[in-house]
Structure formats: C-alpha cells, structure tokens
Amino acid sequence: MRPGRVVSRGIDLRTFVPPRPTAVAEVPRPGQKAPPLDRALGGRPLVVAFLRHVGCPFAEATFSELSQRAAGEDHVHFIAVSHASPAATREWCSAVAGGPGAVELVFDEQRSIYAAWGLGRSSLAHFMGTRSLRAVADLGRKGVRNRHPSGTRWQTAGTFAVDAAGVIRWVHVPEHAGSLPDLDAAALAARAR
C-alpha cells in the first residue's frame, strides 16, 4: 500500500470524504450557449455526459450505454467527462466497456469543467438515499456493481445535448444518483435544430 492511501478491501475510503466546495455556475438551460469544455464546441451535435466517479455503478450504466450509442451513431459525437485521473479512467473504461471506443474522454481532475456546467457537490442523501440505494440494487441484479472507485462519490453527474451551433438543447441533472439520463432523447435533441 502506498503511503497516504487509505484502502479497505480495495475500496479507497477517501472517495467518501466530501471535497471542498467550489464556486459552481448555474446549470445551463436549453437555448443557452454551452459552457466551455476543453475543446471547441460547435460544428457537430454532441452528447456530453459528466460522470459521478469512476467505479460508480450509475456511471458504469451511463458510460456503457453511451459507448453502445456512440458505436452506432454517425451524426452525434459522444463525450464522457471524468474527474478521475486519465489512467484510472482509461482502466475503468476498459473494464466496463472494453475501452472508450467511439466515446471521447475529457479529464477534469480539478472538477472545474463540472463547475462551469453547474455540476457541484451533492448531498449524502443524493447518493445514499433510498431511491439511489434501490437503483444500485437494481443494477446489481444486472451485474453492475461498485468497482474500485477513483474520484469523489459526492460529485453530481449531468448529461447535456448540444447542437451543431454549440447551443444546449437538452439537460439531465439527476435528482438522485440513481436517476440515469435518457440517451435516446439526448441524441435526438442534439440533432434537432
């Protein structure tokens, strides 16, 4: 075990420690220009999924579906944003979907891009409440379980559809961690003008 790392049965207990609060913008609404990512937006429709954390079953379910959609979609580009390290994110992507495939990965270890898109720190009830625990049990029955986490469990997820002009067309910020985005609706909204 590396010095300073608190691990119990492969679980990094630091993922349960709430991160320091950061200044978080308002969540962009449909019709508004998309906030900055780390690349130019516009020119093609996008679905941008901000993941809770690497190892999260809800992030796994979202990324697996994102990966499947990206493999069969020619008109929409799919991006997943992770606040884990590039190495941890790539290893996790390989474990859950055989790699990033056609999904472009964006790394935001400081969570500044999350904050620019209105996604900040959640509450304990958000990821440990009854609805989230019920949803994680449902995913567990499908074989989707917590994996070795990296990042913080407190990060709020969010998914956005952005049209070719760089305008937000659809937003999903979950009320609880187990509320997953409708990626069909997101892709449809991204293509619409």
Backbone as CSV, one residue per row, in Angstrom:
resi,resn,N_x,N_y,N_z,CA_x,CA_y,CA_z,C_x,C_y,C_z
1,MET,0.847,-1.182,0.000,0.000,0.000,0.000,0.886,1.237,0.000
2,ARG,0.537,2.203,-0.882,1.306,3.445,-0.950,1.037,4.299,0.283
3,PRO,2.037,5.062,0.734,1.825,5.943,1.884,0.711,6.939,1.594
4,GLY,-0.104,7.188,2.603,-1.165,8.181,2.464,-2.432,7.648,1.831
5,ARG,-2.420,6.420,1.365,-3.611,5.859,0.725,-4.369,5.008,1.738
6,VAL,-5.637,5.313,1.943,-6.465,4.575,2.881,-7.324,3.620,2.079
7,VAL,-7.034,2.340,2.191,-7.746,1.353,1.387,-8.250,0.242,2.287
8,SER,-9.471,-0.168,2.080,-10.043,-1.298,2.793,-10.699,-2.208,1.777
9,ARG,-10.170,-3.430,1.626,-10.702,-4.387,0.656,-10.802,-3.797,-0.737
10,GLY,-9.825,-3.022,-1.129,-9.821,-2.461,-2.475,-10.627,-1.182,-2.618
11,ILE,-11.266,-0.731,-1.544,-12.066,0.489,-1.621,-11.263,1.633,-1.029
12,ASP,-11.089,2.680,-1.805,-10.394,3.869,-1.332,-11.389,4.686,-0.513
13,LEU,-11.223,4.665,0.796,-12.171,5.336,1.682,-12.176,6.853,1.494
14,ARG,-11.128,7.395,0.874,-11.100,8.843,0.623,-12.222,9.279,-0.311
15,THR,-12.771,8.351,-1.105,-13.859,8.714,-2.016,-15.119,9.108,-1.255
16,PHE,-15.188,8.744,0.037,-16.342,9.100,0.867,-16.174,10.455,1.549
17,VAL,-14.980,11.015,1.519,-14.726,12.304,2.155,-15.227,13.411,1.225
18,PRO,-16.113,14.279,1.719,-16.621,15.348,0.857,-15.489,16.273,0.400
19,PRO,-15.447,16.601,-0.882,-14.432,17.545,-1.350,-14.783,18.960,-0.897
20,ARG,-13.791,19.810,-0.955,-14.048,21.214,-0.638,-15.064,21.766,-1.637
21,PRO,-15.978,22.590,-1.148,-16.916,23.217,-2.082,-16.176,24.140,-3.047
22,THR,-16.666,24.222,-4.248,-16.105,25.134,-5.241,-17.226,26.032,-5.748
23,ALA,-16.842,27.124,-6.371,-17.837,28.002,-6.990,-18.416,27.282,-8.197
24,VAL,-19.718,27.142,-8.214,-20.404,26.401,-9.271,-21.364,27.334,-9.988
25,ALA,-21.285,27.346,-11.312,-22.189,28.169,-12.126,-23.597,27.584,-12.094
26,GLU,-24.528,28.322,-12.623,-25.882,27.791,-12.801,-25.840,26.712,-13.881
27,VAL,-26.691,25.713,-13.753,-26.798,24.693,-14.799,-27.325,25.378,-16.060
28,PRO,-26.645,25.211,-17.197,-27.137,25.850,-18.420,-28.487,25.260,-18.831
29,ARG,-29.342,26.120,-19.345,-30.684,25.701,-19.758,-30.740,25.577,-21.275
30,PRO,-31.699,24.791,-21.762,-31.878,24.718,-23.214,-32.053,26.111,-23.812
31,GLY,-31.372,26.334,-24.921,-31.398,27.623,-25.591,-30.183,28.485,-25.268
32,GLN,-29.449,28.141,-24.212,-28.245,28.893,-23.855,-27.024,28.294,-24.552
33,LYS,-26.026,29.132,-24.736,-24.754,28.663,-25.280,-24.115,27.703,-24.276
34,ALA,-23.532,26.638,-24.776,-22.868,25.668,-23.904,-21.642,26.301,-23.262
35,PRO,-21.392,26.013,-21.979,-20.163,26.496,-21.336,-18.940,25.871,-21.998
36,PRO,-17.755,26.387,-21.700,-16.544,25.812,-22.287,-16.324,24.375,-21.819
37,LEU,-15.735,23.600,-22.690,-15.284,22.262,-22.334,-13.764,22.378,-22.312
38,ASP,-13.038,21.546,-22.945,-11.599,21.809,-23.097,-11.253,21.718,-24.567
39,ARG,-12.269,21.864,-25.386,-12.122,21.833,-26.841,-13.241,22.693,-27.413
40,ALA,-13.130,23.026,-28.656,-14.155,23.853,-29.299,-15.460,23.069,-29.408
41,LEU,-16.536,23.716,-29.076,-17.867,23.118,-29.249,-18.490,23.742,-30.478
42,GLY,-19.344,23.049,-31.084,-19.973,23.545,-32.298,-19.396,22.838,-33.499
43,GLY,-20.152,22.823,-34.560,-19.715,22.151,-35.779,-20.355,20.788,-35.925
44,ARG,-20.675,20.152,-34.800,-21.375,18.873,-34.840,-22.174,18.698,-33.552
45,PRO,-23.285,17.980,-33.632,-24.083,17.732,-32.431,-23.306,16.862,-31.433
46,LEU,-23.502,17.139,-30.147,-22.787,16.434,-29.085,-23.736,15.975,-27.995
47,VAL,-23.393,14.859,-27.372,-23.965,14.477,-26.084,-22.779,14.429,-25.136
48,VAL,-22.853,15.251,-24.078,-21.768,15.351,-23.103,-22.278,14.786,-21.779
49,ALA,-21.646,13.698,-21.326,-22.046,13.060,-20.062,-20.948,13.262,-19.024
50,PHE,-21.276,13.967,-17.954,-20.374,14.149,-16.827,-20.645,12.994,-15.862
51,LEU,-19.621,12.195,-15.596,-19.775,11.006,-14.770,-19.636,11.337,-13.286
52,ARG,-20.374,10.621,-12.437,-20.248,10.818,-10.980,-18.822,10.543,-10.545
53,HIS,-18.378,9.319,-10.678,-16.984,8.974,-10.383,-16.685,7.623,-11.015
54,VAL,-15.444,7.397,-11.316,-15.007,6.121,-11.843,-15.246,5.073,-10.756
55,GLY,-15.882,3.973,-11.111,-16.210,2.924,-10.157,-17.662,2.941,-9.734
56,CYS,-18.362,4.020,-9.971,-19.773,4.165,-9.607,-20.645,3.310,-10.530
57,PRO,-21.577,2.526,-9.985,-22.444,1.730,-10.856,-23.313,2.595,-11.771
58,PHE,-23.707,3.781,-11.309,-24.519,4.660,-12.155,-23.683,5.222,-13.294
59,ALA,-22.422,5.552,-13.007,-21.522,5.998,-14.069,-21.273,4.857,-15.048
60,GLU,-21.133,3.647,-14.529,-20.924,2.489,-15.403,-22.109,2.276,-16.332
61,ALA,-23.313,2.324,-15.796,-24.509,2.141,-16.631,-24.593,3.230,-17.692
62,THR,-24.305,4.475,-17.297,-24.338,5.588,-18.250,-23.256,5.419,-19.310
63,PHE,-22.026,5.127,-18.882,-20.933,5.011,-19.845,-21.139,3.820,-20.785
64,SER,-21.628,2.703,-20.278,-21.867,1.532,-21.132,-22.875,1.862,-22.230
65,GLU,-23.965,2.522,-21.847,-24.962,2.907,-22.849,-24.404,3.968,-23.792
66,LEU,-23.654,4.909,-23.262,-23.026,5.949,-24.085,-22.121,5.297,-25.135
67,SER,-21.350,4.326,-24.708,-20.430,3.625,-25.598,-21.186,2.872,-26.699
68,GLN,-22.270,2.210,-26.330,-23.082,1.494,-27.321,-23.700,2.457,-28.328
69,ARG,-24.236,3.569,-27.840,-24.842,4.566,-28.738,-23.789,5.160,-29.665
70,ALA,-22.628,5.476,-29.117,-21.574,6.101,-29.923,-21.120,5.185,-31.047
71,ALA,-21.109,3.887,-30.789,-20.671,2.926,-31.811,-21.632,2.873,-32.993
72,GLY,-22.900,3.195,-32.761,-23.879,3.095,-33.834,-24.419,4.422,-34.333
73,GLU,-23.829,5.510,-33.937,-24.354,6.845,-34.262,-23.344,7.622,-35.086
74,ASP,-23.733,7.989,-36.295,-22.830,8.733,-37.174,-22.986,10.243,-37.066
75,HIS,-24.127,10.705,-36.564,-24.427,12.130,-36.632,-24.251,12.876,-35.307
76,VAL,-23.982,12.152,-34.236,-23.804,12.774,-32.929,-22.488,12.275,-32.343
77,HIS,-21.717,13.193,-31.773,-20.449,12.857,-31.126,-20.705,12.737,-29.621
78,PHE,-20.148,11.708,-28.998,-20.376,11.447,-27.580,-19.095,11.698,-26.785
79,ILE,-19.242,12.449,-25.683,-18.121,12.804,-24.824,-18.464,12.413,-23.390
80,ALA,-17.522,11.780,-22.708,-17.668,11.484,-21.279,-16.608,12.278,-20.524
81,VAL,-17.036,12.971,-19.480,-16.134,13.767,-18.663,-15.939,13.050,-17.324
82,SER,-14.674,12.867,-16.949,-14.323,12.176,-15.708,-13.434,13.068,-14.855
83,HIS,-13.645,13.023,-13.538,-12.744,13.769,-12.650,-11.680,12.859,-12.034
84,ALA,-11.649,11.598,-12.453,-10.561,10.700,-12.035,-9.354,10.955,-12.939
85,SER,-8.233,10.381,-12.567,-7.029,10.551,-13.384,-7.232,9.890,-14.743
86,PRO,-6.496,10.325,-15.765,-6.588,9.665,-17.068,-6.331,8.155,-16.981
87,ALA,-5.328,7.754,-16.202,-5.013,6.318,-16.098,-6.165,5.546,-15.462
88,ALA,-6.725,6.049,-14.354,-7.831,5.370,-13.684,-9.065,5.335,-14.584
89,THR,-9.316,6.423,-15.296,-10.480,6.478,-16.188,-10.342,5.480,-17.323
90,ARG,-9.174,5.440,-17.957,-8.974,4.505,-19.076,-9.074,3.053,-18.609
91,GLU,-8.501,2.750,-17.453,-8.578,1.386,-16.913,-10.031,0.997,-16.648
92,TRP,-10.794,1.920,-16.069,-12.204,1.688,-15.787,-12.998,1.527,-17.082
93,CYS,-12.748,2.376,-18.067,-13.446,2.261,-19.365,-13.196,0.890,-19.991
94,SER,-11.986,0.412,-19.888,-11.657,-0.919,-20.422,-12.424,-1.999,-19.682
95,ALA,-12.547,-1.866,-18.370,-13.246,-2.869,-17.565,-14.738,-2.888,-17.838
96,VAL,-15.344,-1.726,-18.053,-16.807,-1.678,-18.185,-17.296,-1.748,-19.626
97,ALA,-16.471,-1.346,-20.581,-16.953,-1.295,-21.972,-15.886,-1.701,-22.982
98,GLY,-14.806,-2.288,-22.523,-13.754,-2.684,-23.450,-12.905,-1.520,-23.929
99,GLY,-13.023,-0.367,-23.285,-12.279,0.833,-23.666,-13.240,1.947,-23.999
100,PRO,-12.728,3.135,-24.290,-13.625,4.255,-24.599,-14.342,4.097,-25.933
101,GLY,-13.778,3.282,-26.839,-14.422,3.108,-28.140,-14.594,4.430,-28.842
102,ALA,-15.808,4.702,-29.300,-16.083,5.937,-30.033,-16.409,7.110,-29.116
103,VAL,-16.379,6.892,-27.807,-16.640,7.975,-26.852,-15.336,8.730,-26.610
104,GLU,-15.379,10.036,-26.766,-14.211,10.861,-26.470,-14.164,11.123,-24.969
105,LEU,-12.994,10.976,-24.381,-12.834,11.215,-22.956,-12.252,12.598,-22.691
106,VAL,-12.800,13.271,-21.687,-12.283,14.551,-21.210,-11.957,14.353,-19.735
107,PHE,-10.783,14.794,-19.326,-10.330,14.620,-17.954,-10.370,15.956,-17.231
108,ASP,-10.999,15.966,-16.057,-11.193,17.197,-15.296,-10.952,16.910,-13.815
109,GLU,-9.714,16.601,-13.473,-9.395,16.218,-12.099,-9.686,17.326,-11.087
110,GLN,-9.643,18.568,-11.505,-9.932,19.681,-10.588,-11.430,19.975,-10.504
111,ARG,-12.217,19.326,-11.340,-13.673,19.477,-11.405,-14.098,20.901,-11.784
112,SER,-13.217,21.631,-12.467,-13.547,22.999,-12.878,-14.516,23.007,-14.066
113,ILE,-14.418,22.024,-14.952,-15.362,21.948,-16.071,-16.735,21.547,-15.536
114,TYR,-16.755,20.604,-14.608,-18.022,20.247,-13.953,-18.674,21.513,-13.401
115,ALA,-17.900,22.301,-12.657,-18.441,23.503,-12.025,-18.952,24.501,-13.061
116,ALA,-18.241,24.645,-14.181,-18.669,25.571,-15.233,-20.001,25.150,-15.846
117,TRP,-20.290,23.853,-15.806,-21.552,23.331,-16.336,-22.613,23.198,-15.241
118,GLY,-22.350,23.753,-14.063,-23.346,23.783,-12.990,-23.402,22.531,-12.144
119,LEU,-22.381,21.685,-12.217,-22.393,20.412,-11.504,-21.418,20.460,-10.340
120,GLY,-21.951,20.548,-9.146,-21.115,20.656,-7.954,-21.228,19.445,-7.056
121,ARG,-20.998,19.703,-5.811,-21.019,18.656,-4.793,-22.463,18.327,-4.434
122,SER,-22.755,17.041,-4.333,-24.099,16.606,-3.963,-24.201,16.460,-2.451
123,SER,-25.305,15.927,-2.004,-25.504,15.655,-0.577,-25.385,14.152,-0.329
124,LEU,-25.262,13.771,0.923,-25.221,12.358,1.278,-26.514,11.670,0.833
125,ALA,-27.644,12.330,0.997,-28.923,11.755,0.585,-28.978,11.520,-0.928
126,HIS,-28.233,12.320,-1.689,-28.227,12.187,-3.147,-27.726,10.808,-3.575
127,PHE,-26.653,10.321,-2.930,-26.109,9.031,-3.356,-26.322,7.902,-2.353
128,MET,-26.795,8.204,-1.145,-27.051,7.151,-0.161,-28.519,7.099,0.257
129,GLY,-29.361,7.879,-0.406,-30.781,7.885,-0.090,-31.470,6.625,-0.603
130,THR,-32.703,6.442,-0.184,-33.475,5.247,-0.525,-33.566,5.033,-2.027
131,ARG,-33.862,6.076,-2.786,-34.021,5.902,-4.252,-32.717,5.469,-4.891
132,SER,-31.602,6.047,-4.464,-30.305,5.659,-5.029,-29.935,4.239,-4.628
133,LEU,-30.165,3.875,-3.376,-29.841,2.517,-2.931,-30.710,1.480,-3.641
134,ARG,-31.959,1.815,-3.875,-32.842,0.918,-4.632,-32.327,0.774,-6.069
135,ALA,-31.922,1.866,-6.661,-31.406,1.835,-8.038,-30.097,1.050,-8.128
136,VAL,-29.218,1.174,-7.122,-27.971,0.423,-7.148,-28.249,-1.073,-6.976
137,ALA,-29.263,-1.422,-6.192,-29.644,-2.836,-6.047,-30.173,-3.381,-7.374
138,ASP,-30.966,-2.572,-8.085,-31.470,-2.985,-9.405,-30.319,-3.225,-10.371
139,LEU,-29.341,-2.327,-10.378,-28.184,-2.504,-11.252,-27.366,-3.723,-10.836
140,GLY,-27.261,-3.958,-9.535,-26.527,-5.120,-9.040,-27.121,-6.421,-9.561
141,ARG,-28.445,-6.480,-9.649,-29.104,-7.676,-10.192,-28.789,-7.873,-11.674
142,LYS,-28.374,-6.803,-12.330,-27.983,-6.873,-13.749,-26.472,-7.056,-13.902
143,GLY,-25.775,-7.217,-12.784,-24.326,-7.428,-12.827,-23.486,-6.164,-12.771
144,VAL,-24.113,-5.016,-12.584,-23.385,-3.749,-12.498,-23.193,-3.432,-11.018
145,ARG,-21.951,-3.407,-10.574,-21.651,-3.206,-9.156,-20.574,-2.130,-8.986
146,ASN,-20.409,-1.696,-7.732,-19.312,-0.780,-7.432,-17.998,-1.455,-7.788
147,ARG,-17.160,-0.732,-8.472,-15.805,-1.200,-8.774,-14.853,-0.333,-7.969
148,HIS,-13.581,-0.578,-8.091,-12.606,0.210,-7.351,-12.801,1.686,-7.711
149,PRO,-13.236,2.495,-6.758,-13.557,3.888,-7.071,-12.324,4.771,-7.182
150,SER,-12.482,5.795,-7.959,-11.470,6.836,-8.069,-12.209,8.147,-8.271
151,GLY,-11.849,9.137,-7.510,-12.556,10.406,-7.561,-13.345,10.587,-6.277
152,THR,-14.451,11.294,-6.363,-15.284,11.532,-5.187,-16.719,11.098,-5.462
153,ARG,-17.284,10.418,-4.499,-18.675,9.965,-4.608,-19.653,11.134,-4.494
154,TRP,-19.156,12.284,-4.084,-20.009,13.445,-3.847,-20.274,14.255,-5.114
155,GLN,-19.616,13.948,-6.210,-19.768,14.729,-7.435,-21.123,14.445,-8.091
156,THR,-21.801,15.501,-8.468,-23.065,15.375,-9.193,-22.775,15.069,-10.660
157,ALA,-23.562,14.174,-11.223,-23.486,13.863,-12.650,-24.380,14.826,-13.423
158,GLY,-24.280,14.767,-14.727,-25.165,15.545,-15.589,-24.908,15.177,-17.031
159,THR,-25.946,15.252,-17.838,-25.822,14.947,-19.264,-26.497,16.060,-20.051
160,PHE,-25.839,16.461,-21.138,-26.310,17.594,-21.931,-26.275,17.242,-23.405
161,ALA,-27.275,17.697,-24.148,-27.256,17.632,-25.607,-26.933,19.029,-26.107
162,VAL,-25.979,19.097,-27.017,-25.525,20.372,-27.576,-25.643,20.272,-29.089
163,ASP,-26.294,21.247,-29.710,-26.466,21.185,-31.161,-25.193,21.620,-31.889
164,ALA,-25.222,21.568,-33.207,-24.037,21.873,-34.016,-23.586,23.328,-33.872
165,ALA,-24.486,24.199,-33.404,-24.124,25.610,-33.193,-23.575,25.856,-31.794
166,GLY,-23.456,24.804,-30.967,-22.931,24.967,-29.621,-23.960,25.438,-28.613
167,VAL,-25.252,25.190,-28.909,-26.343,25.611,-28.030,-26.896,24.382,-27.301
168,ILE,-27.136,24.536,-26.009,-27.728,23.466,-25.201,-29.156,23.214,-25.687
169,ARG,-29.499,21.955,-25.927,-30.836,21.581,-26.385,-31.573,20.667,-25.421
170,TRP,-30.838,20.044,-24.496,-31.457,19.086,-23.573,-30.544,18.953,-22.368
171,VAL,-31.147,18.828,-21.167,-30.370,18.757,-19.922,-30.951,17.678,-19.018
172,HIS,-30.070,16.886,-18.439,-30.480,15.952,-17.381,-29.489,16.069,-16.223
173,VAL,-29.951,16.652,-15.126,-29.195,16.665,-13.879,-30.040,15.856,-12.900
174,PRO,-29.535,14.697,-12.462,-30.364,13.794,-11.667,-30.748,14.338,-10.297
175,GLU,-32.002,14.050,-9.905,-32.463,14.411,-8.562,-31.786,13.550,-7.513
176,HIS,-31.429,12.330,-7.887,-30.681,11.423,-7.017,-29.715,10.652,-7.907
177,ALA,-28.701,10.057,-7.324,-27.630,9.436,-8.103,-28.131,8.334,-9.034
178,GLY,-29.214,7.668,-8.680,-29.727,6.567,-9.490,-30.594,6.978,-10.655
179,SER,-30.824,8.257,-10.848,-31.627,8.752,-11.968,-30.718,8.904,-13.191
180,LEU,-30.839,7.959,-14.121,-29.941,7.923,-15.278,-30.521,8.702,-16.456
181,PRO,-29.660,9.237,-17.312,-30.138,10.028,-18.454,-30.751,9.157,-19.538
182,ASP,-31.701,9.731,-20.270,-32.292,9.094,-21.448,-31.429,9.493,-22.640
183,LEU,-30.492,8.638,-23.015,-29.549,8.983,-24.076,-30.191,9.013,-25.453
184,ASP,-31.313,8.311,-25.647,-32.054,8.431,-26.911,-32.584,9.857,-27.060
185,ALA,-33.190,10.362,-25.985,-33.718,11.730,-26.006,-32.597,12.742,-26.189
186,ALA,-31.447,12.505,-25.551,-30.318,13.417,-25.674,-29.817,13.470,-27.098
187,ALA,-29.638,12.294,-27.735,-29.137,12.257,-29.117,-30.129,12.926,-30.064
188,LEU,-31.404,12.673,-29.864,-32.439,13.288,-30.709,-32.413,14.804,-30.569
189,ALA,-32.295,15.290,-29.342,-32.260,16.732,-29.102,-30.998,17.358,-29.708
190,ALA,-29.875,16.665,-29.641,-28.630,17.207,-30.196,-28.730,17.383,-31.705
191,ARG,-29.447,16.476,-32.358,-29.581,16.540,-33.826,-30.592,17.573,-34.278
192,ALA,-31.551,17.907,-33.430,-32.630,18.816,-33.815,-32.121,20.249,-33.912
193,ARG,-32.695,21.002,-34.800,-32.356,22.421,-34.951,-33.602,23.204,-35.148
